Amino acid sequence: MKHSTSNFTLGILGGGQLGKMLLQVTSRLSIKTNILDPSDESPCKNMCSNFIVGNLMDFESVYNFGKECDLITFEIEHINVDALEKLENEGIKVHPSSSTLRIIQDKSRQKEFFVENKIPTSKFTYYSSLEGLNYAELKYPCVWKKTKFGYDGYGVKILNSKEDLNDLPDTQFIIEEMVPFKKELATTIARNESGDIEIFPVVEMMFNETSNQVEFVICPAQISSEINEKAKKIALKVSESFKQVGLMAVEMFLTKDDEILVNEVAPRPHNSAHYSIEGCVNSQFDQHINSILNLPLGCSKSNVYAIMANLVGDNGYHGEVLYDGVEDAMKIDNVKVHIYGKKQTKPNRKMGHITVLDTNLKEGLKKAQTVKKLIQIKSK
Ligand code: ADP
């Protein structure tokens, strides 16, 4: 394989846990990999060929980093996209493309893209500032979303009454119709330059009621085969519309009327497919690397129930991280623990995850809940 034997260098923008799990694949295939990240304490430090500290939003640092690479990808969406576009124009491959990233970086553009490409999504209106909002027109409940730089629900607020508008920051935003959903679903698609496509199983995301973040991911989603097919068809349409190369996670709502609406997409490895490391022969990280290097895509089917639970910083703890109960969790059969190696914890920060495999979903979910309670993430 030319990527392993030549001087080929893969550049990854972002050195968090997703980068770290990509490096586990590039290490297996012996691919030289450079990483750019703003933190000198990034989980990827010491794992890649070259670790460079730099601001991902700064044109010069992204451009200069990219110039030294043969192919660039990213594990985070907040990147200077103009630099990526210039690198592409100068003949350096960027997968997924800068144009995809430009659309994804702005929730309003992303929703417009769905509408233009006839991808079902909830109704929305764009506002450039709070001044443009006609308060009397809003139908409650509805959803306020900051168009840029939101993540993990930071930048999303359910509005139940006029009072909920009081402490909103003055920024560009969209107001979305509230979707009465039964479940939140996701799938991931890998597509290489030759056009080969591999779709992962449709999974179901369960949210923590207090933090409103994903707590468990269940593979496969407990839905009928018709809904499963419908969700896959829509996700494939999303991937085709973007002419995607690389990985794309598609988050969807299953409504009370069994409609599928696309909520948002991520052109990178995604929390909803972490289960695939143990649950599928080829994980999302394998398939991301395979697809951006235009290698054959392996099979990503799953023959077992897989439950992923996020391990986040416990409430009340800020500072240097201390993990409690990991050994107890490891005593349980069919449990795999992932620790991301972030030095600092804070409430709800993603610090690791566990995956449970089981032939019985109920048992597996029970085990995942037990393990999650055993592991506590505190500070020193
Ligand atoms: P982020 O990009 O920060 O993850 P999302 O757009 O995925 O933000 O929204 C976060 C969560 O808020 C979703 O997973 C869902 O639970 C809820 N949500 C978002 N949009 C809607 C909507 N239109 N109707 C109902 N719930 C929504």
mmCIF file of C-alpha atoms and ligand atoms in Angstrom:
data_model
loop_
_atom_site.group_PDB
_atom_site.id
_atom_site.type_symbol
_atom_site.label_atom_id
_atom_site.label_comp_id
_atom_site.label_asym_id
_atom_site.label_seq_id
_atom_site.Cartn_x
_atom_site.Cartn_y
_atom_site.Cartn_z
ATOM 1 C CA MET A 1 0.000 0.000 0.000
ATOM 2 C CA LYS A 2 1.626 3.216 -1.180
ATOM 3 C CA HIS A 3 0.425 5.206 1.826
ATOM 4 C CA SER A 4 2.432 3.011 4.206
ATOM 5 C CA THR A 5 5.669 2.726 2.272
ATOM 6 C CA SER A 6 6.227 6.173 0.717
ATOM 7 C CA ASN A 7 6.698 9.541 2.344
ATOM 8 C CA PHE A 8 2.950 10.049 2.246
ATOM 9 C CA THR A 9 1.699 12.223 5.121
ATOM 10 C CA LEU A 10 -1.879 12.432 6.314
ATOM 11 C CA GLY A 11 -2.764 15.649 8.138
ATOM 12 C CA ILE A 12 -5.515 15.620 10.745
ATOM 13 C CA LEU A 13 -6.931 18.891 12.006
ATOM 14 C CA GLY A 14 -7.892 18.429 15.640
ATOM 15 C CA GLY A 15 -6.245 16.206 18.226
ATOM 16 C CA GLY A 16 -9.113 15.195 20.517
ATOM 17 C CA GLN A 17 -10.533 11.742 21.180
ATOM 18 C CA LEU A 18 -11.757 11.318 17.595
ATOM 19 C CA GLY A 19 -8.251 12.036 16.314
ATOM 20 C CA LYS A 20 -6.855 9.590 18.841
ATOM 21 C CA MET A 21 -9.153 6.810 17.635
ATOM 22 C CA LEU A 22 -8.202 7.645 14.006
ATOM 23 C CA LEU A 23 -4.537 7.336 15.013
ATOM 24 C CA GLN A 24 -5.181 3.823 16.293
ATOM 25 C CA VAL A 25 -6.074 2.965 12.682
ATOM 26 C CA THR A 26 -3.230 4.878 10.997
ATOM 27 C CA SER A 27 -0.837 3.218 13.430
ATOM 28 C CA ARG A 28 -2.150 -0.245 12.450
ATOM 29 C CA LEU A 29 -1.653 0.601 8.765
ATOM 30 C CA SER A 30 1.663 2.428 9.391
ATOM 31 C CA ILE A 31 0.543 5.713 7.854
ATOM 32 C CA LYS A 32 2.600 8.781 8.752
ATOM 33 C CA THR A 33 0.270 11.276 10.402
ATOM 34 C CA ASN A 34 0.636 14.926 11.430
ATOM 35 C CA ILE A 35 -1.800 16.596 13.832
ATOM 36 C CA LEU A 36 -2.651 20.250 14.453
ATOM 37 C CA ASP A 37 -4.399 21.148 17.710
ATOM 38 C CA PRO A 38 -4.500 24.270 19.901
ATOM 39 C CA SER A 39 -3.744 22.343 23.112
ATOM 40 C CA ASP A 40 -0.318 21.131 24.096
ATOM 41 C CA GLU A 41 -2.132 18.603 26.318
ATOM 42 C CA SER A 42 -4.188 17.077 23.483
ATOM 43 C CA PRO A 43 -4.984 13.314 23.658
ATOM 44 C CA CYS A 44 -3.122 12.870 20.324
ATOM 45 C CA LYS A 45 0.173 14.301 21.523
ATOM 46 C CA ASN A 46 2.915 11.632 21.455
ATOM 47 C CA MET A 47 0.754 9.342 19.318
ATOM 48 C CA CYS A 48 1.381 10.865 15.874
ATOM 49 C CA SER A 49 4.471 11.452 13.735
ATOM 50 C CA ASN A 50 4.345 15.231 14.197
ATOM 51 C CA PHE A 51 2.248 17.128 16.685
ATOM 52 C CA ILE A 52 1.912 20.838 16.005
ATOM 53 C CA VAL A 53 0.284 23.315 18.364
ATOM 54 C CA GLY A 54 -1.742 25.931 16.510
ATOM 55 C CA ASN A 55 -5.071 27.697 16.251
ATOM 56 C CA LEU A 56 -7.487 25.772 14.026
ATOM 57 C CA MET A 57 -9.443 28.938 13.206
ATOM 58 C CA ASP A 58 -6.355 30.818 12.069
ATOM 59 C CA PHE A 59 -5.780 30.913 8.291
ATOM 60 C CA GLU A 60 -1.965 30.874 8.433
ATOM 61 C CA SER A 61 -1.625 28.016 10.930
ATOM 62 C CA VAL A 62 -4.070 25.764 9.026
ATOM 63 C CA TYR A 63 -2.545 26.667 5.644
ATOM 64 C CA ASN A 64 1.068 26.174 6.780
ATOM 65 C CA PHE A 65 0.186 22.870 8.425
ATOM 66 C CA GLY A 66 -1.649 21.673 5.311
ATOM 67 C CA LYS A 67 1.204 22.575 2.945
ATOM 68 C CA GLU A 68 3.339 19.841 4.572
ATOM 69 C CA CYS A 69 0.694 17.127 4.008
ATOM 70 C CA ASP A 70 -0.473 15.054 1.029
ATOM 71 C CA LEU A 71 -4.035 14.649 2.240
ATOM 72 C CA ILE A 72 -5.965 16.499 4.914
ATOM 73 C CA THR A 73 -8.903 15.466 7.001
ATOM 74 C CA PHE A 74 -10.421 16.758 10.228
ATOM 75 C CA GLU A 75 -11.979 15.475 13.423
ATOM 76 C CA ILE A 76 -13.581 18.789 14.444
ATOM 77 C CA GLU A 77 -15.721 21.211 12.467
ATOM 78 C CA HIS A 78 -14.469 24.529 13.837
ATOM 79 C CA ILE A 79 -11.614 25.067 11.385
ATOM 80 C CA ASN A 80 -10.569 27.887 9.063
ATOM 81 C CA VAL A 81 -12.344 26.752 5.919
ATOM 82 C CA ASP A 82 -10.759 29.422 3.659
ATOM 83 C CA ALA A 83 -7.356 27.873 4.311
ATOM 84 C CA LEU A 84 -8.720 24.439 3.417
ATOM 85 C CA GLU A 85 -10.182 25.809 0.186
ATOM 86 C CA LYS A 86 -6.872 27.427 -0.783
ATOM 87 C CA LEU A 87 -5.033 24.152 -0.099
ATOM 88 C CA GLU A 88 -7.544 22.310 -2.308
ATOM 89 C CA ASN A 89 -7.043 24.888 -5.086
ATOM 90 C CA GLU A 90 -3.304 24.285 -4.833
ATOM 91 C CA GLY A 91 -3.801 20.543 -5.410
ATOM 92 C CA ILE A 92 -3.750 19.171 -1.869
ATOM 93 C CA LYS A 93 -6.605 16.775 -1.258
ATOM 94 C CA VAL A 94 -9.033 17.636 1.513
ATOM 95 C CA HIS A 95 -11.580 14.947 2.472
ATOM 96 C CA PRO A 96 -14.365 15.670 3.327
ATOM 97 C CA SER A 97 -14.232 18.765 1.105
ATOM 98 C CA SER A 98 -14.017 22.387 2.225
ATOM 99 C CA SER A 99 -17.366 23.071 0.518
ATOM 100 C CA THR A 100 -19.076 20.393 2.653
ATOM 101 C CA LEU A 101 -17.472 21.798 5.775
ATOM 102 C CA ARG A 102 -18.543 25.353 4.847
ATOM 103 C CA ILE A 103 -22.171 24.220 4.684
ATOM 104 C CA ILE A 104 -21.992 22.199 7.897
ATOM 105 C CA GLN A 105 -20.354 25.013 9.895
ATOM 106 C CA ASP A 106 -23.509 27.084 9.611
ATOM 107 C CA LYS A 107 -26.757 25.475 10.794
ATOM 108 C CA SER A 108 -28.815 27.813 8.617
ATOM 109 C CA ARG A 109 -26.880 26.939 5.415
ATOM 110 C CA GLN A 110 -27.080 23.277 6.364
ATOM 111 C CA LYS A 111 -30.866 23.434 6.681
ATOM 112 C CA GLU A 112 -31.124 25.334 3.374
ATOM 113 C CA PHE A 113 -28.993 22.605 1.778
ATOM 114 C CA PHE A 114 -31.452 19.974 3.049
ATOM 115 C CA VAL A 115 -34.379 21.924 1.586
ATOM 116 C CA GLU A 116 -32.632 22.447 -1.802
ATOM 117 C CA ASN A 117 -31.844 18.731 -1.993
ATOM 118 C CA LYS A 118 -35.327 17.635 -0.914
ATOM 119 C CA ILE A 119 -34.051 16.044 2.278
ATOM 120 C CA PRO A 120 -36.846 15.990 4.870
ATOM 121 C CA THR A 121 -36.110 18.308 7.793
ATOM 122 C CA SER A 122 -38.095 20.414 10.274
ATOM 123 C CA LYS A 123 -39.275 23.887 9.241
ATOM 124 C CA PHE A 124 -36.996 26.747 10.257
ATOM 125 C CA THR A 125 -36.472 30.503 9.939
ATOM 126 C CA TYR A 126 -33.142 32.324 9.912
ATOM 127 C CA TYR A 127 -32.522 35.545 11.876
ATOM 128 C CA SER A 128 -29.396 37.672 11.656
ATOM 129 C CA SER A 129 -30.023 39.103 15.149
ATOM 130 C CA LEU A 130 -32.596 39.184 17.946
ATOM 131 C CA GLU A 131 -33.793 42.553 16.612
ATOM 132 C CA GLY A 132 -35.294 40.882 13.555
ATOM 133 C CA LEU A 133 -37.436 38.554 15.657
ATOM 134 C CA ASN A 134 -41.149 39.178 15.799
ATOM 135 C CA TYR A 135 -41.829 37.796 19.267
ATOM 136 C CA ALA A 136 -45.570 37.606 18.732
ATOM 137 C CA GLU A 137 -45.143 35.296 15.733
ATOM 138 C CA LEU A 138 -43.343 32.503 17.569
ATOM 139 C CA LYS A 139 -45.293 29.322 18.253
ATOM 140 C CA TYR A 140 -44.178 27.658 21.517
ATOM 141 C CA PRO A 141 -42.533 25.309 22.101
ATOM 142 C CA CYS A 142 -39.887 25.909 19.432
ATOM 143 C CA VAL A 143 -36.125 25.509 19.224
ATOM 144 C CA TRP A 144 -33.542 28.296 19.173
ATOM 145 C CA LYS A 145 -30.182 27.367 17.616
ATOM 146 C CA LYS A 146 -27.087 29.444 17.252
ATOM 147 C CA THR A 147 -25.997 29.086 13.610
ATOM 148 C CA LYS A 148 -22.271 28.787 14.342
ATOM 149 C CA PHE A 149 -19.898 27.161 16.851
ATOM 150 C CA GLY A 150 -22.485 25.138 18.769
ATOM 151 C CA TYR A 151 -21.729 21.554 19.851
ATOM 152 C CA ASP A 152 -23.157 18.869 22.150
ATOM 153 C CA GLY A 153 -26.286 20.943 22.655
ATOM 154 C CA TYR A 154 -24.390 24.103 23.708
ATOM 155 C CA GLY A 155 -26.046 26.655 21.436
ATOM 156 C CA VAL A 156 -29.472 24.951 21.411
ATOM 157 C CA LYS A 157 -32.385 26.012 23.605
ATOM 158 C CA ILE A 158 -35.984 24.856 23.720
ATOM 159 C CA LEU A 159 -38.204 27.910 24.020
ATOM 160 C CA ASN A 160 -41.393 27.279 25.985
ATOM 161 C CA SER A 161 -42.479 30.862 26.486
ATOM 162 C CA LYS A 162 -41.537 34.457 25.742
ATOM 163 C CA GLU A 163 -39.510 34.571 28.992
ATOM 164 C CA ASP A 164 -37.088 31.973 27.604
ATOM 165 C CA LEU A 165 -35.941 34.562 25.061
ATOM 166 C CA ASN A 166 -34.608 36.864 27.762
ATOM 167 C CA ASP A 167 -31.105 35.501 28.272
ATOM 168 C CA LEU A 168 -30.291 34.530 24.671
ATOM 169 C CA PRO A 169 -26.994 35.857 23.311
ATOM 170 C CA ASP A 170 -27.272 38.309 20.440
ATOM 171 C CA THR A 171 -25.934 36.255 17.565
ATOM 172 C CA GLN A 172 -27.174 34.815 14.273
ATOM 173 C CA PHE A 173 -29.664 32.026 14.919
ATOM 174 C CA ILE A 174 -32.453 29.901 13.535
ATOM 175 C CA ILE A 175 -35.790 29.060 15.073
ATOM 176 C CA GLU A 176 -36.904 25.514 14.327
ATOM 177 C CA GLU A 177 -40.269 23.935 14.686
ATOM 178 C CA MET A 178 -40.267 21.607 17.691
ATOM 179 C CA VAL A 179 -40.304 18.024 16.413
ATOM 180 C CA PRO A 180 -42.469 15.646 18.474
ATOM 181 C CA PHE A 181 -40.100 12.716 18.130
ATOM 182 C CA LYS A 182 -40.315 9.132 19.386
ATOM 183 C CA LYS A 183 -36.644 8.428 18.989
ATOM 184 C CA GLU A 184 -33.415 10.058 17.868
ATOM 185 C CA LEU A 185 -31.666 7.900 15.293
ATOM 186 C CA ALA A 186 -28.327 8.093 13.524
ATOM 187 C CA THR A 187 -26.332 6.249 10.951
ATOM 188 C CA THR A 188 -22.921 6.686 9.425
ATOM 189 C CA ILE A 189 -21.937 6.399 5.776
ATOM 190 C CA ALA A 190 -18.486 5.891 4.342
ATOM 191 C CA ARG A 191 -17.877 6.768 0.682
ATOM 192 C CA ASN A 192 -14.564 6.741 -1.162
ATOM 193 C CA GLU A 193 -13.501 8.639 -4.308
ATOM 194 C CA SER A 194 -14.327 5.632 -6.493
ATOM 195 C CA GLY A 195 -17.915 5.918 -5.258
ATOM 196 C CA ASP A 196 -17.979 2.745 -3.116
ATOM 197 C CA ILE A 197 -20.422 3.157 -0.264
ATOM 198 C CA GLU A 198 -20.773 1.360 3.051
ATOM 199 C CA ILE A 199 -23.553 2.202 5.463
ATOM 200 C CA PHE A 200 -23.409 1.355 9.169
ATOM 201 C CA PRO A 201 -26.444 0.080 11.082
ATOM 202 C CA VAL A 202 -29.056 2.623 12.193
ATOM 203 C CA VAL A 203 -28.607 3.295 15.906
ATOM 204 C CA GLU A 204 -30.720 4.885 18.575
ATOM 205 C CA MET A 205 -29.446 7.662 20.843
ATOM 206 C CA MET A 206 -30.685 8.016 24.423
ATOM 207 C CA PHE A 207 -30.248 11.374 26.108
ATOM 208 C CA ASN A 208 -29.502 12.237 29.726
ATOM 209 C CA GLU A 209 -32.505 14.173 30.995
ATOM 210 C CA THR A 210 -30.495 16.649 33.036
ATOM 211 C CA SER A 211 -27.586 17.466 30.741
ATOM 212 C CA ASN A 212 -29.542 16.782 27.502
ATOM 213 C CA GLN A 213 -26.466 15.049 26.083
ATOM 214 C CA VAL A 214 -26.257 11.602 24.520
ATOM 215 C CA GLU A 215 -25.793 9.086 27.335
ATOM 216 C CA PHE A 216 -26.279 5.726 25.592
ATOM 217 C CA VAL A 217 -26.173 4.634 21.950
ATOM 218 C CA ILE A 218 -27.873 1.359 21.097
ATOM 219 C CA CYS A 219 -27.001 -0.642 17.998
ATOM 220 C CA PRO A 220 -29.153 -1.604 16.209
ATOM 221 C CA ALA A 221 -32.022 0.835 16.842
ATOM 222 C CA GLN A 222 -35.213 -0.852 18.021
ATOM 223 C CA ILE A 223 -37.347 0.121 15.014
ATOM 224 C CA SER A 224 -39.293 -1.757 12.349
ATOM 225 C CA SER A 225 -37.516 -2.888 9.198
ATOM 226 C CA GLU A 226 -39.586 -0.366 7.175
ATOM 227 C CA ILE A 227 -38.386 2.546 9.295
ATOM 228 C CA ASN A 228 -34.862 1.174 9.214
ATOM 229 C CA GLU A 229 -34.924 1.101 5.399
ATOM 230 C CA LYS A 230 -36.479 4.569 5.231
ATOM 231 C CA ALA A 231 -33.787 6.010 7.532
ATOM 232 C CA LYS A 232 -30.995 4.395 5.494
ATOM 233 C CA LYS A 233 -32.453 5.645 2.210
ATOM 234 C CA ILE A 234 -32.653 9.216 3.487
ATOM 235 C CA ALA A 235 -29.123 9.059 4.948
ATOM 236 C CA LEU A 236 -27.782 7.784 1.614
ATOM 237 C CA LYS A 237 -29.523 10.661 -0.133
ATOM 238 C CA VAL A 238 -27.799 13.096 2.238
ATOM 239 C CA SER A 239 -24.416 11.547 1.470
ATOM 240 C CA GLU A 240 -25.048 11.649 -2.299
ATOM 241 C CA SER A 241 -26.195 15.274 -2.142
ATOM 242 C CA PHE A 242 -22.896 16.282 -0.531
ATOM 243 C CA LYS A 243 -20.919 14.137 -3.049
ATOM 244 C CA GLN A 244 -19.215 13.055 0.126
ATOM 245 C CA VAL A 245 -15.753 11.504 0.355
ATOM 246 C CA GLY A 246 -14.980 10.266 3.851
ATOM 247 C CA LEU A 247 -17.327 9.605 6.700
ATOM 248 C CA MET A 248 -20.657 11.268 7.332
ATOM 249 C CA ALA A 249 -22.861 10.795 10.378
ATOM 250 C CA VAL A 250 -26.529 11.634 9.837
ATOM 251 C CA GLU A 251 -28.657 12.446 12.890
ATOM 252 C CA MET A 252 -32.383 11.978 12.432
ATOM 253 C CA PHE A 253 -35.662 12.269 14.313
ATOM 254 C CA LEU A 254 -38.275 9.529 14.116
ATOM 255 C CA THR A 255 -41.500 11.474 14.569
ATOM 256 C CA LYS A 256 -44.684 10.324 16.290
ATOM 257 C CA ASP A 257 -46.106 9.767 12.764
ATOM 258 C CA ASP A 258 -43.156 7.551 11.778
ATOM 259 C CA GLU A 259 -41.628 10.181 9.503
ATOM 260 C CA ILE A 260 -37.880 10.582 9.352
ATOM 261 C CA LEU A 261 -36.543 14.145 9.566
ATOM 262 C CA VAL A 262 -32.842 14.891 9.279
ATOM 263 C CA ASN A 263 -31.640 17.000 12.202
ATOM 264 C CA GLU A 264 -28.002 17.548 11.266
ATOM 265 C CA VAL A 265 -24.963 15.871 9.762
ATOM 266 C CA ALA A 266 -21.309 15.611 10.759
ATOM 267 C CA PRO A 267 -18.687 15.001 8.041
ATOM 268 C CA ARG A 268 -16.327 13.161 10.391
ATOM 269 C CA PRO A 269 -16.261 10.317 12.922
ATOM 270 C CA HIS A 270 -19.073 10.807 15.418
ATOM 271 C CA ASN A 271 -19.992 9.791 18.951
ATOM 272 C CA SER A 272 -23.006 7.829 17.648
ATOM 273 C CA ALA A 273 -20.712 5.266 15.952
ATOM 274 C CA HIS A 274 -18.128 4.650 18.681
ATOM 275 C CA TYR A 275 -19.832 1.296 19.318
ATOM 276 C CA SER A 276 -18.472 0.189 15.912
ATOM 277 C CA ILE A 277 -14.924 -0.247 17.301
ATOM 278 C CA GLU A 278 -16.065 -3.423 19.045
ATOM 279 C CA GLY A 279 -19.430 -3.951 17.335
ATOM 280 C CA CYS A 280 -18.381 -4.044 13.663
ATOM 281 C CA VAL A 281 -15.501 -5.704 11.825
ATOM 282 C CA ASN A 282 -14.549 -2.310 10.404
ATOM 283 C CA SER A 283 -15.181 0.596 12.747
ATOM 284 C CA GLN A 284 -16.104 4.130 11.733
ATOM 285 C CA PHE A 285 -12.431 5.038 12.192
ATOM 286 C CA ASP A 286 -11.291 2.236 9.862
ATOM 287 C CA GLN A 287 -13.834 3.341 7.287
ATOM 288 C CA HIS A 288 -12.921 7.011 7.533
ATOM 289 C CA ILE A 289 -9.294 6.206 6.767
ATOM 290 C CA ASN A 290 -10.262 3.699 4.040
ATOM 291 C CA SER A 291 -12.595 6.158 2.359
ATOM 292 C CA ILE A 292 -10.335 9.232 2.373
ATOM 293 C CA LEU A 293 -7.403 7.162 1.040
ATOM 294 C CA ASN A 294 -9.676 5.645 -1.637
ATOM 295 C CA LEU A 295 -9.027 2.145 -0.300
ATOM 296 C CA PRO A 296 -11.590 -0.649 -0.537
ATOM 297 C CA LEU A 297 -14.248 -0.253 2.143
ATOM 298 C CA GLY A 298 -14.586 -3.187 4.473
ATOM 299 C CA CYS A 299 -17.833 -4.598 5.766
ATOM 300 C CA SER A 300 -19.431 -2.633 8.593
ATOM 301 C CA LYS A 301 -22.266 -4.936 9.533
ATOM 302 C CA SER A 302 -22.861 -5.836 13.157
ATOM 303 C CA ASN A 303 -23.986 -9.264 14.373
ATOM 304 C CA VAL A 304 -24.370 -8.481 18.046
ATOM 305 C CA TYR A 305 -26.066 -5.876 20.227
ATOM 306 C CA ALA A 306 -23.659 -3.080 21.081
ATOM 307 C CA ILE A 307 -24.342 -0.421 23.689
ATOM 308 C CA MET A 308 -22.060 2.581 24.039
ATOM 309 C CA ALA A 309 -22.170 4.796 27.126
ATOM 310 C CA ASN A 310 -20.411 8.146 27.300
ATOM 311 C CA LEU A 311 -18.264 8.769 30.366
ATOM 312 C CA VAL A 312 -18.452 12.449 31.191
ATOM 313 C CA GLY A 313 -17.031 14.610 33.946
ATOM 314 C CA ASP A 314 -19.123 14.356 37.126
ATOM 315 C CA ASN A 315 -20.886 17.450 38.425
ATOM 316 C CA GLY A 316 -18.917 19.488 40.925
ATOM 317 C CA TYR A 317 -15.461 18.476 39.686
ATOM 318 C CA HIS A 318 -13.135 20.793 37.799
ATOM 319 C CA GLY A 319 -9.401 20.235 37.298
ATOM 320 C CA GLU A 320 -6.908 17.421 36.902
ATOM 321 C CA VAL A 321 -8.859 14.251 36.221
ATOM 322 C CA LEU A 322 -9.152 11.224 38.492
ATOM 323 C CA TYR A 323 -10.981 8.089 37.302
ATOM 324 C CA ASP A 324 -12.687 5.954 39.957
ATOM 325 C CA GLY A 325 -14.079 2.454 39.500
ATOM 326 C CA VAL A 326 -12.476 1.608 36.144
ATOM 327 C CA GLU A 327 -10.989 -1.641 37.501
ATOM 328 C CA ASP A 328 -14.400 -2.723 38.822
ATOM 329 C CA ALA A 329 -15.930 -2.051 35.417
ATOM 330 C CA MET A 330 -13.212 -4.084 33.721
ATOM 331 C CA LYS A 331 -14.083 -7.125 35.863
ATOM 332 C CA ILE A 332 -17.408 -7.380 34.018
ATOM 333 C CA ASP A 333 -17.504 -9.573 30.890
ATOM 334 C CA ASN A 334 -17.851 -8.059 27.440
ATOM 335 C CA VAL A 335 -17.143 -4.505 28.559
ATOM 336 C CA LYS A 336 -14.480 -2.383 26.871
ATOM 337 C CA VAL A 337 -13.304 0.845 28.483
ATOM 338 C CA HIS A 338 -11.934 3.810 26.508
ATOM 339 C CA ILE A 339 -10.162 6.613 28.386
ATOM 340 C CA TYR A 340 -9.475 9.653 26.204
ATOM 341 C CA GLY A 341 -6.459 11.012 28.063
ATOM 342 C CA LYS A 342 -7.728 14.568 28.563
ATOM 343 C CA LYS A 343 -5.862 16.039 31.506
ATOM 344 C CA GLN A 344 -8.612 18.342 32.744
ATOM 345 C CA THR A 345 -12.160 17.376 33.639
ATOM 346 C CA LYS A 346 -15.246 19.551 34.017
ATOM 347 C CA PRO A 347 -18.947 18.697 34.348
ATOM 348 C CA ASN A 348 -20.276 16.860 31.277
ATOM 349 C CA ARG A 349 -16.972 16.974 29.387
ATOM 350 C CA LYS A 350 -16.562 13.785 27.328
ATOM 351 C CA MET A 351 -13.683 11.954 29.053
ATOM 352 C CA GLY A 352 -14.144 8.417 27.769
ATOM 353 C CA HIS A 353 -16.729 5.810 26.827
ATOM 354 C CA ILE A 354 -17.547 2.168 27.375
ATOM 355 C CA THR A 355 -18.935 -0.377 24.947
ATOM 356 C CA VAL A 356 -20.875 -3.447 26.020
ATOM 357 C CA LEU A 357 -21.515 -6.322 23.608
ATOM 358 C CA ASP A 358 -24.358 -8.740 24.306
ATOM 359 C CA THR A 359 -26.581 -11.227 22.510
ATOM 360 C CA ASN A 360 -29.502 -9.885 24.571
ATOM 361 C CA LEU A 361 -30.296 -6.188 24.330
ATOM 362 C CA LYS A 362 -32.036 -5.853 27.719
ATOM 363 C CA GLU A 363 -29.154 -7.534 29.522
ATOM 364 C CA GLY A 364 -26.608 -5.449 27.598
ATOM 365 C CA LEU A 365 -28.343 -2.184 28.417
ATOM 366 C CA LYS A 366 -28.593 -3.159 32.095
ATOM 367 C CA LYS A 367 -24.890 -3.943 32.123
ATOM 368 C CA ALA A 368 -24.042 -0.610 30.449
ATOM 369 C CA GLN A 369 -26.081 1.238 33.083
ATOM 370 C CA THR A 370 -24.307 -0.650 35.889
ATOM 371 C CA VAL A 371 -20.867 0.042 34.432
ATOM 372 C CA LYS A 372 -21.679 3.692 33.968
ATOM 373 C CA LYS A 373 -22.582 3.973 37.650
ATOM 374 C CA LEU A 374 -19.352 2.196 38.664
ATOM 375 C CA ILE A 375 -17.094 4.670 36.882
ATOM 376 C CA GLN A 376 -16.846 8.154 38.343
ATOM 377 C CA ILE A 377 -14.902 10.990 36.836
ATOM 378 C CA LYS A 378 -13.667 13.362 39.492
ATOM 379 C CA SER A 379 -10.746 15.709 39.954
ATOM 380 C CA LYS A 380 -7.709 15.504 42.232
HETATM 381 P P1 ADP B 1 -25.744 20.099 18.490
HETATM 382 O O1 ADP B 1 -25.185 20.381 17.135
HETATM 383 O O2 ADP B 1 -25.242 21.028 19.532
HETATM 384 O O3 ADP B 1 -25.607 18.634 18.880
HETATM 385 P P2 ADP B 1 -28.506 19.617 17.721
HETATM 386 O O4 ADP B 1 -29.053 20.381 16.576
HETATM 387 O O5 ADP B 1 -28.134 18.185 17.443
HETATM 388 O O6 ADP B 1 -27.296 20.407 18.382
HETATM 389 O O7 ADP B 1 -29.554 19.630 18.908
HETATM 390 C C1 ADP B 1 -29.286 19.028 20.166
HETATM 391 C C2 ADP B 1 -30.505 18.255 20.669
HETATM 392 O O8 ADP B 1 -31.618 19.153 20.847
HETATM 393 C C3 ADP B 1 -31.019 17.188 19.707
HETATM 394 O O9 ADP B 1 -30.292 15.988 19.819
HETATM 395 C C4 ADP B 1 -32.458 17.064 20.168
HETATM 396 O O10 ADP B 1 -32.554 16.278 21.339
HETATM 397 C C5 ADP B 1 -32.844 18.497 20.496
HETATM 398 N N1 ADP B 1 -33.443 19.143 19.294
HETATM 399 C C6 ADP B 1 -32.750 19.791 18.326
HETATM 400 N N2 ADP B 1 -33.581 20.262 17.360
HETATM 401 C C7 ADP B 1 -34.827 19.893 17.727
HETATM 402 C C8 ADP B 1 -36.124 20.082 17.158
HETATM 403 N N3 ADP B 1 -36.322 20.788 16.028
HETATM 404 N N4 ADP B 1 -37.198 19.545 17.819
HETATM 405 C C9 ADP B 1 -37.029 18.878 18.985
HETATM 406 N N5 ADP B 1 -35.837 18.681 19.573
HETATM 407 C C10 ADP B 1 -34.743 19.178 18.970
#
